[in-house]
PDB file of C-alpha atoms in Angstrom:
ATOM      1  CA  MET A  23      16.360 -14.178 -14.082  1.00 93.00           C
ATOM      2  CA  ARG A  24      13.320 -12.985 -11.655  1.00 96.00           C
ATOM      3  CA  ARG A  25      13.634  -9.142 -11.427  1.00 97.00           C
ATOM      4  CA  VAL A  26      11.971  -7.491  -8.346  1.00 98.00           C
ATOM      5  CA  LEU A  27      11.475  -3.619  -7.419  1.00 98.00           C
ATOM      6  CA  LEU A  28      10.289  -2.834  -4.218  1.00 98.00           C
ATOM      7  CA  HIS A  29       9.039   0.912  -3.508  1.00 98.00           C
ATOM      8  CA  LEU A  30       8.889   1.391  -0.043  1.00 98.00           C
ATOM      9  CA  GLY A  31       7.964   4.829   0.004  1.00 95.00           C
ATOM     10  CA  LEU A  32       9.088   7.220   1.720  1.00 97.00           C
ATOM     11  CA  HIS A  33       5.530   9.124   2.720  1.00 97.00           C
ATOM     12  CA  LYS A  34       5.020  12.557   0.976  1.00 96.00           C
ATOM     13  CA  THR A  35       7.836  11.758  -1.551  1.00 96.00           C
ATOM     14  CA  GLY A  36       5.605  11.666  -4.726  1.00 95.00           C
ATOM     15  CA  THR A  37       4.024   8.162  -3.895  1.00 96.00           C
ATOM     16  CA  THR A  38       0.583   8.817  -4.871  1.00 95.00           C
ATOM     17  CA  ALA A  39       2.056   9.996  -8.284  1.00 96.00           C
ATOM     18  CA  ALA A  40       4.511   6.993  -8.760  1.00 97.00           C
ATOM     19  CA  GLN A  41       1.417   4.642  -7.929  1.00 97.00           C
ATOM     20  CA  SER A  42      -0.744   6.478 -10.221  1.00 97.00           C
ATOM     21  CA  PHE A  43       2.089   5.610 -13.028  1.00 98.00           C
ATOM     22  CA  LEU A  44       2.065   2.003 -12.124  1.00 98.00           C
ATOM     23  CA  PHE A  45      -1.903   1.567 -12.136  1.00 98.00           C
ATOM     24  CA  GLU A  46      -2.351   3.510 -15.531  1.00 97.00           C
ATOM     25  CA  ASN A  47       0.368   1.455 -17.024  1.00 98.00           C
ATOM     26  CA  ARG A  48      -0.669  -1.862 -15.564  1.00 97.00           C
ATOM     27  CA  SER A  49      -1.507  -3.524 -18.780  1.00 97.00           C
ATOM     28  CA  LEU A  50       2.099  -3.059 -19.875  1.00 97.00           C
ATOM     29  CA  ILE A  51       3.318  -4.282 -16.659  1.00 97.00           C
ATOM     30  CA  TRP A  52       1.465  -7.172 -15.807  1.00 94.00           C
ATOM     31  CA  PRO A  53       2.726  -9.651 -18.842  1.00 93.00           C
ATOM     32  CA  GLN A  54       6.409  -9.385 -17.148  1.00 95.00           C
ATOM     33  CA  HIS A  55       5.757  -8.457 -13.712  1.00 97.00           C
ATOM     34  CA  ALA A  56       3.126  -8.977 -10.849  1.00 97.00           C
ATOM     35  CA  LEU A  57       2.013  -5.600  -9.937  1.00 98.00           C
ATOM     36  CA  VAL A  58       0.970  -4.788  -6.040  1.00 98.00           C
ATOM     37  CA  LEU A  59      -0.481  -1.478  -5.210  1.00 98.00           C
ATOM     38  CA  PRO A  60      -1.605   0.022  -2.022  1.00 97.00           C
ATOM     39  CA  TYR A  61      -5.253  -1.100  -2.832  1.00 96.00           C
ATOM     40  CA  ARG A  62      -4.370  -4.540  -2.364  1.00 96.00           C
ATOM     41  CA  THR A  63      -1.953  -4.271   0.591  1.00 98.00           C
ATOM     42  CA  ARG A  64      -4.594  -2.459   2.509  1.00 96.00           C
ATOM     43  CA  LYS A  65      -7.502  -4.435   1.567  1.00 96.00           C
ATOM     44  CA  THR A  66      -5.570  -7.648   3.006  1.00 97.00           C
ATOM     45  CA  GLY A  67      -4.387  -5.990   6.083  1.00 98.00           C
ATOM     46  CA  LEU A  68      -0.558  -6.129   5.171  1.00 98.00           C
ATOM     47  CA  SER A  69      -0.166  -2.265   5.504  1.00 98.00           C
ATOM     48  CA  GLU A  70      -1.484  -2.745   8.774  1.00 98.00           C
ATOM     49  CA  ALA A  71       0.579  -5.316   9.953  1.00 98.00           C
ATOM     50  CA  ALA A  72       3.731  -3.293   8.836  1.00 98.00           C
ATOM     51  CA  THR A  73       2.652  -0.323  10.588  1.00 98.00           C
ATOM     52  CA  ARG A  74       1.709  -2.246  13.693  1.00 98.00           C
ATOM     53  CA  TYR A  75       5.475  -3.465  13.894  1.00 98.00           C
ATOM     54  CA  SER A  76       6.655   0.168  13.584  1.00 98.00           C
ATOM     55  CA  VAL A  77       4.687   1.066  16.453  1.00 97.00           C
ATOM     56  CA  TYR A  78       5.276  -1.774  18.972  1.00 97.00           C
ATOM     57  CA  GLY A  79       8.365  -3.294  17.574  1.00 97.00           C
ATOM     58  CA  THR A  80       7.806  -6.661  18.984  1.00 98.00           C
ATOM     59  CA  PRO A  81       8.763 -10.005  17.941  1.00 98.00           C
ATOM     60  CA  GLY A  82       5.099 -11.006  17.526  1.00 98.00           C
ATOM     61  CA  ALA A  83       4.137  -8.016  15.555  1.00 98.00           C
ATOM     62  CA  LEU A  84       7.115  -8.669  12.927  1.00 98.00           C
ATOM     63  CA  SER A  85       5.907 -12.426  12.716  1.00 98.00           C
ATOM     64  CA  ASP A  86       2.513 -11.407  12.171  1.00 98.00           C
ATOM     65  CA  PHE A  87       3.741  -9.258   9.089  1.00 98.00           C
ATOM     66  CA  ARG A  88       6.129 -12.006   7.933  1.00 98.00           C
ATOM     67  CA  ASP A  89       3.368 -14.559   7.846  1.00 98.00           C
ATOM     68  CA  GLN A  90       0.509 -12.555   6.140  1.00 98.00           C
ATOM     69  CA  MET A  91       3.261 -11.366   3.756  1.00 98.00           C
ATOM     70  CA  ARG A  92       4.636 -15.024   2.999  1.00 98.00           C
ATOM     71  CA  HIS A  93       0.617 -15.957   2.259  1.00 98.00           C
ATOM     72  CA  PHE A  94       0.078 -13.200   0.108  1.00 98.00           C
ATOM     73  CA  LEU A  95       3.277 -13.861  -2.218  1.00 98.00           C
ATOM     74  CA  ASN A  96       2.395 -17.488  -2.405  1.00 97.00           C
ATOM     75  CA  SER A  97      -0.951 -16.462  -3.746  1.00 97.00           C
ATOM     76  CA  LEU A  98       0.576 -14.790  -6.502  1.00 97.00           C
ATOM     77  CA  GLU A  99       0.929 -16.071  -9.765  1.00 94.00           C
ATOM     78  CA  PHE A 100       4.396 -15.600 -11.146  1.00 96.00           C
ATOM     79  CA  GLY A 101       4.659 -18.383 -13.878  1.00 92.00           C
ATOM     80  CA  GLN A 102       7.962 -19.143 -15.214  1.00 90.00           C
ATOM     81  CA  LYS A 103       9.643 -15.818 -15.750  1.00 91.00           C
ATOM     82  CA  ARG A 104       7.343 -13.108 -14.106  1.00 96.00           C
ATOM     83  CA  GLY A 105       9.067 -10.595 -11.758  1.00 97.00           C
ATOM     84  CA  LEU A 106       7.380  -8.213  -9.168  1.00 98.00           C
ATOM     85  CA  VAL A 107       6.784  -4.721  -8.871  1.00 98.00           C
ATOM     86  CA  LEU A 108       5.472  -3.404  -5.425  1.00 98.00           C
ATOM     87  CA  SER A 109       4.528   0.229  -4.197  1.00 98.00           C
ATOM     88  CA  GLU A 110       3.459   0.499  -0.592  1.00 98.00           C
ATOM     89  CA  GLU A 111       4.976   3.297   1.645  1.00 98.00           C
ATOM     90  CA  ASN A 112       3.636   1.810   4.597  1.00 98.00           C
ATOM     91  CA  PHE A 113       5.959  -0.822   4.237  1.00 98.00           C
ATOM     92  CA  SER A 114       8.475   1.388   5.999  1.00 98.00           C
ATOM     93  CA  GLY A 115       6.548   1.988   8.669  1.00 98.00           C
ATOM     94  CA  LEU A 116       3.576   4.249  10.106  1.00 97.00           C
ATOM     95  CA  ARG A 117       3.777   7.869   8.842  1.00 96.00           C
ATOM     96  CA  PRO A 118       6.465   9.701  11.013  1.00 96.00           C
ATOM     97  CA  SER A 119       4.022  12.574  12.061  1.00 96.00           C
ATOM     98  CA  ARG A 120       2.036   9.600  13.732  1.00 95.00           C
ATOM     99  CA  ASN A 121       4.940   7.905  15.177  1.00 93.00           C
ATOM    100  CA  VAL A 122       7.107  10.796  16.127  1.00 95.00           C
ATOM    101  CA  ALA A 123       9.112   8.859  18.686  1.00 92.00           C
ATOM    102  CA  VAL A 124      10.165   6.182  16.377  1.00 94.00           C
ATOM    103  CA  GLY A 125      10.272   7.662  13.069  1.00 95.00           C
ATOM    104  CA  TYR A 126      11.361   5.250  10.552  1.00 97.00           C
ATOM    105  CA  GLU A 127      13.184   3.094  12.885  1.00 97.00           C
ATOM    106  CA  ALA A 128      11.382  -0.093  11.569  1.00 98.00           C
ATOM    107  CA  ALA A 129      12.333   0.571   7.919  1.00 98.00           C
ATOM    108  CA  PRO A 130      15.610  -1.577   7.868  1.00 98.00           C
ATOM    109  CA  GLU A 131      13.715  -4.499   9.440  1.00 98.00           C
ATOM    110  CA  LEU A 132      10.822  -4.399   7.504  1.00 98.00           C
ATOM    111  CA  ALA A 133      12.919  -4.263   4.111  1.00 98.00           C
ATOM    112  CA  SER A 134      15.066  -7.109   5.495  1.00 98.00           C
ATOM    113  CA  CYS A 135      11.811  -9.293   6.257  1.00 98.00           C
ATOM    114  CA  LEU A 136      10.436  -8.559   2.785  1.00 98.00           C
ATOM    115  CA  VAL A 137      13.881  -9.565   1.071  1.00 98.00           C
ATOM    116  CA  GLY A 138      13.977 -12.733   2.865  1.00 98.00           C
ATOM    117  CA  LEU A 139      10.346 -13.601   2.064  1.00 98.00           C
ATOM    118  CA  ILE A 140      10.945 -12.931  -1.852  1.00 98.00           C
ATOM    119  CA  ARG A 141      13.908 -15.151  -1.783  1.00 97.00           C
ATOM    120  CA  ASP A 142      12.128 -17.768  -0.071  1.00 97.00           C
ATOM    121  CA  ARG A 143       9.283 -17.529  -2.677  1.00 97.00           C
ATOM    122  CA  PHE A 144      11.844 -17.729  -5.537  1.00 97.00           C
ATOM    123  CA  ALA A 145      14.254 -20.329  -3.777  1.00 95.00           C
ATOM    124  CA  ASP A 146      16.770 -21.889  -5.996  1.00 90.00           C
ATOM    125  CA  GLU A 147      15.831 -19.496  -8.808  1.00 94.00           C
ATOM    126  CA  GLU A 148      18.146 -16.270  -9.614  1.00 95.00           C
ATOM    127  CA  VAL A 149      16.486 -13.080  -8.515  1.00 96.00           C
ATOM    128  CA  HIS A 150      17.427  -9.503  -8.516  1.00 97.00           C
ATOM    129  CA  ILE A 151      16.025  -7.445  -6.082  1.00 98.00           C
ATOM    130  CA  THR A 152      16.059  -3.523  -5.941  1.00 98.00           C
ATOM    131  CA  LEU A 153      14.641  -1.465  -2.868  1.00 98.00           C
ATOM    132  CA  TYR A 154      13.800   1.766  -4.255  1.00 98.00           C
ATOM    133  CA  TYR A 155      12.905   4.699  -1.946  1.00 98.00           C
ATOM    134  CA  SER A 156      11.866   8.243  -3.333  1.00 96.00           C
ATOM    135  CA  LEU A 157      13.358  11.094  -1.387  1.00 97.00           C
ATOM    136  CA  ARG A 158      12.627  14.806  -0.669  1.00 96.00           C
ATOM    137  CA  GLN A 159      14.464  17.609   0.885  1.00 96.00           C
ATOM    138  CA  ARG A 160      13.834  17.902   4.506  1.00 96.00           C
ATOM    139  CA  GLY A 161      12.093  21.168   4.457  1.00 95.00           C
ATOM    140  CA  SER A 162       9.551  20.408   2.164  1.00 95.00           C
ATOM    141  CA  TRP A 163       8.877  16.886   3.193  1.00 97.00           C
ATOM    142  CA  LEU A 164       7.893  18.323   6.717  1.00 97.00           C
ATOM    143  CA  ARG A 165       5.625  21.044   5.251  1.00 96.00           C
ATOM    144  CA  SER A 166       3.974  18.136   3.231  1.00 96.00           C
ATOM    145  CA  LEU A 167       3.634  16.013   6.234  1.00 97.00           C
ATOM    146  CA  TRP A 168       1.957  19.424   7.993  1.00 97.00           C
ATOM    147  CA  ALA A 169      -0.396  20.053   5.058  1.00 96.00           C
ATOM    148  CA  HIS A 170      -1.337  16.191   5.083  1.00 95.00           C
ATOM    149  CA  ASP A 171      -2.123  16.368   8.673  1.00 97.00           C
ATOM    150  CA  LEU A 172      -4.006  19.671   8.575  1.00 96.00           C
ATOM    151  CA  GLN A 173      -6.353  18.363   5.920  1.00 95.00           C
ATOM    152  CA  ARG A 174      -6.653  14.572   7.247  1.00 94.00           C
ATOM    153  CA  SER A 175      -6.910  15.084  11.020  1.00 96.00           C
ATOM    154  CA  ARG A 176      -7.871  17.922  13.432  1.00 96.00           C
ATOM    155  CA  LEU A 177      -3.948  19.213  13.818  1.00 97.00           C
ATOM    156  CA  ILE A 178      -3.896  22.398  15.612  1.00 98.00           C
ATOM    157  CA  GLN A 179      -0.432  23.111  15.621  1.00 97.00           C
ATOM    158  CA  ASP A 180       1.203  25.786  13.313  1.00 97.00           C
ATOM    159  CA  PHE A 181       4.011  24.764  10.894  1.00 97.00           C
ATOM    160  CA  GLU A 182       6.889  26.044  13.088  1.00 97.00           C
ATOM    161  CA  THR A 183       5.462  24.108  16.412  1.00 98.00           C
ATOM    162  CA  PHE A 184       5.004  21.137  14.019  1.00 98.00           C
ATOM    163  CA  ARG A 185       8.489  21.290  12.880  1.00 97.00           C
ATOM    164  CA  ALA A 186       9.934  21.704  16.104  1.00 97.00           C
ATOM    165  CA  ARG A 187       7.944  18.413  17.310  1.00 97.00           C
ATOM    166  CA  LEU A 188       9.257  16.304  14.381  1.00 97.00           C
ATOM    167  CA  GLU A 189      13.031  17.608  14.966  1.00 96.00           C
ATOM    168  CA  PRO A 190      14.179  14.396  16.438  1.00 94.00           C
ATOM    169  CA  VAL A 191      12.930  12.343  13.352  1.00 96.00           C
ATOM    170  CA  PRO A 192      15.372  11.572  10.845  1.00 94.00           C
ATOM    171  CA  SER A 193      15.016  12.831   7.096  1.00 95.00           C
ATOM    172  CA  PRO A 194      13.932  10.496   4.393  1.00 96.00           C
ATOM    173  CA  GLN A 195      17.611  10.101   3.066  1.00 97.00           C
ATOM    174  CA  ILE A 196      18.993   9.075   6.369  1.00 97.00           C
ATOM    175  CA  ALA A 197      16.178   6.450   6.669  1.00 97.00           C
ATOM    176  CA  ALA A 198      17.021   4.938   2.964  1.00 98.00           C
ATOM    177  CA  GLU A 199      20.643   4.872   4.133  1.00 98.00           C
ATOM    178  CA  ALA A 200      19.841   2.902   7.211  1.00 98.00           C
ATOM    179  CA  VAL A 201      18.121   0.421   4.810  1.00 98.00           C
ATOM    180  CA  ARG A 202      21.132   0.370   2.779  1.00 98.00           C
ATOM    181  CA  ASP A 203      23.351  -0.343   5.654  1.00 98.00           C
ATOM    182  CA  ARG A 204      20.950  -3.217   7.215  1.00 97.00           C
ATOM    183  CA  LEU A 205      21.113  -4.911   3.464  1.00 98.00           C
ATOM    184  CA  PRO A 206      24.551  -4.424   1.930  1.00 95.00           C
ATOM    185  CA  SER A 207      23.942  -7.271  -0.488  1.00 92.00           C
ATOM    186  CA  VAL A 208      20.645  -5.595  -1.938  1.00 96.00           C
ATOM    187  CA  SER A 209      20.676  -2.841  -4.554  1.00 97.00           C
ATOM    188  CA  VAL A 210      19.049   0.036  -2.707  1.00 98.00           C
ATOM    189  CA  ARG A 211      18.214   3.003  -5.120  1.00 98.00           C
ATOM    190  CA  THR A 212      17.145   6.508  -4.158  1.00 98.00           C
ATOM    191  CA  GLU A 213      15.746   9.354  -6.543  1.00 97.00           C
ATOM    192  CA  TRP A 214      14.790  12.773  -5.307  1.00 97.00           C
ATOM    193  CA  LEU A 215      11.388  13.840  -5.771  1.00 96.00           C
ATOM    194  CA  GLU A 216      12.832  17.465  -6.719  1.00 94.00           C
ATOM    195  CA  ASP A 217      14.857  15.763  -9.763  1.00 96.00           C
ATOM    196  CA  LEU A 218      12.197  13.363 -11.022  1.00 96.00           C
ATOM    197  CA  GLN A 219       9.498  16.054 -11.268  1.00 92.00           C
ATOM    198  CA  GLY A 220      11.387  17.497 -14.524  1.00 90.00           C
ATOM    199  CA  LEU A 221      11.500  14.000 -16.230  1.00 95.00           C
ATOM    200  CA  ARG A 222       9.291  12.663 -18.894  1.00 94.00           C
ATOM    201  CA  TYR A 223       7.358  10.172 -16.509  1.00 96.00           C
ATOM    202  CA  GLY A 224       7.853  12.509 -13.490  1.00 96.00           C
ATOM    203  CA  LEU A 225       7.700  10.200 -10.241  1.00 96.00           C
ATOM    204  CA  GLY A 226       6.970   7.208 -12.581  1.00 97.00           C
ATOM    205  CA  ASN A 227      10.225   7.639 -14.715  1.00 97.00           C
ATOM    206  CA  THR A 228      12.275   5.341 -12.288  1.00 97.00           C
ATOM    207  CA  PHE A 229       9.681   2.524 -13.004  1.00 98.00           C
ATOM    208  CA  ALA A 230       9.902   3.055 -16.655  1.00 97.00           C
ATOM    209  CA  GLU A 231      13.648   2.385 -16.464  1.00 97.00           C
ATOM    210  CA  PHE A 232      13.296  -0.707 -14.568  1.00 97.00           C
ATOM    211  CA  LEU A 233      10.525  -2.040 -17.099  1.00 96.00           C
ATOM    212  CA  ASP A 234      12.995  -1.478 -19.718  1.00 95.00           C
ATOM    213  CA  LEU A 235      10.256  -2.082 -22.455  1.00 96.00           C
ATOM    214  CA  PRO A 236      10.760  -2.740 -26.155  1.00 95.00           C
ATOM    215  CA  PRO A 237      10.792   0.765 -28.220  1.00 96.00           C
ATOM    216  CA  GLU A 238       7.196  -0.203 -29.373  1.00 96.00           C
ATOM    217  CA  LYS A 239       5.808  -0.934 -26.025  1.00 95.00           C
ATOM    218  CA  ALA A 240       7.679   1.857 -24.390  1.00 96.00           C
ATOM    219  CA  ALA A 241       6.150   4.510 -26.480  1.00 96.00           C
ATOM    220  CA  GLU A 242       2.869   3.552 -25.151  1.00 97.00           C
ATOM    221  CA  LEU A 243       3.621   4.258 -21.410  1.00 98.00           C
ATOM    222  CA  VAL A 244       1.925   7.014 -20.116  1.00 97.00           C
ATOM    223  CA  GLY A 245       2.610   9.763 -16.957  1.00 95.00           C
ATOM    224  CA  PRO A 246       0.903   9.693 -13.916  1.00 95.00           C
ATOM    225  CA  THR A 247      -2.536  11.247 -13.744  1.00 91.00           C
ATOM    226  CA  ARG A 248      -2.912  11.584 -10.038  1.00 86.00           C
ATOM    227  CA  SER A 249      -0.761  13.560  -7.555  1.00 82.00           C
ATOM    228  CA  ASN A 250      -1.542  15.245  -4.411  1.00 82.00           C
ATOM    229  CA  PRO A 251      -1.157  19.056  -5.492  1.00 79.00           C
ATOM    230  CA  ARG A 252       0.624  21.432  -2.924  1.00 85.00           C
ATOM    231  CA  LEU A 253      -2.106  23.523  -1.444  1.00 90.00           C
ATOM    232  CA  PRO A 254      -1.809  27.486  -1.173  1.00 91.00           C
ATOM    233  CA  GLU A 255      -0.583  28.858   1.957  1.00 93.00           C
ATOM    234  CA  ASP A 256      -3.933  30.576   2.514  1.00 94.00           C
ATOM    235  CA  VAL A 257      -5.655  27.456   2.314  1.00 94.00           C
ATOM    236  CA  LEU A 258      -3.457  25.628   4.759  1.00 96.00           C
ATOM    237  CA  GLN A 259      -4.208  28.783   7.096  1.00 96.00           C
ATOM    238  CA  GLN A 260      -7.871  28.462   6.712  1.00 96.00           C
ATOM    239  CA  MET A 261      -7.683  24.678   7.401  1.00 96.00           C
ATOM    240  CA  LEU A 262      -5.522  25.488  10.595  1.00 97.00           C
ATOM    241  CA  GLU A 263      -8.264  27.872  11.765  1.00 97.00           C
ATOM    242  CA  MET A 264     -11.174  25.422  10.985  1.00 97.00           C
ATOM    243  CA  ASN A 265      -9.223  22.663  13.075  1.00 98.00           C
ATOM    244  CA  ARG A 266      -9.012  25.050  15.930  1.00 97.00           C
ATOM    245  CA  SER A 267     -12.701  26.195  15.760  1.00 97.00           C
ATOM    246  CA  ALA A 268     -15.791  24.761  17.688  1.00 96.00           C
ATOM    247  CA  LEU A 269     -16.994  22.883  14.565  1.00 95.00           C
ATOM    248  CA  ASP A 270     -17.938  19.302  15.396  1.00 96.00           C
ATOM    249  CA  ASP A 271     -16.178  16.542  13.441  1.00 95.00           C
ATOM    250  CA  ALA A 272     -18.508  16.122  10.843  1.00 96.00           C
ATOM    251  CA  ALA A 273     -18.736  19.393   9.871  1.00 96.00           C
ATOM    252  CA  LEU A 274     -15.232  20.252   9.969  1.00 96.00           C
ATOM    253  CA  ILE A 275     -14.609  17.209   7.379  1.00 95.00           C
ATOM    254  CA  ASP A 276     -17.237  18.785   5.165  1.00 96.00           C
ATOM    255  CA  GLN A 277     -15.969  22.095   5.338  1.00 95.00           C
ATOM    256  CA  LYS A 278     -12.152  21.188   4.451  1.00 94.00           C
ATOM    257  CA  ALA A 279     -13.484  19.011   1.807  1.00 92.00           C
ATOM    258  CA  ALA A 280     -15.439  21.654   0.114  1.00 93.00           C
ATOM    259  CA  LEU A 281     -12.235  24.038   0.630  1.00 92.00           C
ATOM    260  CA  VAL A 282      -9.994  21.542  -1.205  1.00 89.00           C
ATOM    261  CA  GLN A 283     -12.632  21.020  -3.975  1.00 88.00           C
ATOM    262  CA  ARG A 284     -12.781  24.947  -4.710  1.00 87.00           C
ATOM    263  CA  VAL A 285      -8.913  24.851  -4.971  1.00 83.00           C
ATOM    264  CA  GLN A 286      -9.017  22.029  -7.496  1.00 77.00           C
ATOM    265  CA  ASN A 287     -11.743  23.611  -9.131  1.00 78.00           C
ATOM    266  CA  ASP A 288      -9.651  27.042  -9.410  1.00 70.00           C
ATOM    267  CA  LEU A 289      -6.599  24.908 -10.765  1.00 59.00           C
ATOM    268  CA  ILE A 290      -8.429  23.390 -13.536  1.00 56.00           C
ATOM    269  CA  GLY A 291      -9.953  26.539 -14.681  1.00 59.00           C
ATOM    270  CA  THR A 292      -6.548  28.037 -14.878  1.00 54.00           C
ATOM    271  CA  ARG A 293      -5.149  25.430 -17.064  1.00 52.00           C
TER     272      ARG A 293
END
C-alpha cells in the first residue's frame, strides 16, 4: 500500500520547523517516500499556481495548477512501493494577511485537486492519503502574521488595527474543518502547535509518527534545526517605527535585517 502525507500548512503554524525536520532527516525518508519541500514547489512554480487560484478562484487558474501538479507528480520516481511526503503551506492558498477578502476559502478545492491527482498517479493501486494541518490558537496566530508582515513588508498598522482588519478571516481550525467537510473519505489530521512544541521532535513529531521507522532507524531521527523565533515586543515596535519612517526601501530592508541579526546574536549568546 502506498502511504501519502500531505502537510498543507497552515501559514505561521510552525511550518518552517516542520520542513526543517523533514530536510534534516531526508536520508531516512527517501528510501520509503519521495520527499517534496517548498524549495521544489516554489522553484517549479507550483506554489505560485496554487496561490494564484486562491486569489482569482477561476476554473482556468485551478486547471493550471492541476496540469502543473500532474506533470510534477509524473516526474517523481516512486518505484514499486515508495510513498510521498509533501509539505507546502501555499498549497492552501495565499497567506491570509495578503488575501483578507478570501482567507483560506480555496483550501478545500486545492486539497481535493491534490487528492484526485495522487489517486490518478497511483491508479489501480491501494493508496492511503492523509492530509495534515498544523494549527495555532487564533490570537497568537494573528500576532505571528503581524510580526511576519512587519518584517517582510512595509506594514504600518499596529497590531490592534491589523487584528481588526483580519477579523473576517476564519481561524486555522475552521479552515481545516472546511477541508474535512469537503473530503469526508480522506483522513484529515490536525495538531496544535502549542501541543507539539513540548514533544521530542517538536513540530516534526507528526512526521516521525507517520514514518513509523524501525527502532534502529527511528533512533537516528533528529529534531528541527530551523524555526522562526518569536521576536520580542520591543523589536516589533522598532520595526513598526522603521516602516512608518521616511527610510527608502533599500535602507529599510537593511536596517530591519540588522535588527533581526542583533536579536539572533543575543539569543545565541544567552544559551
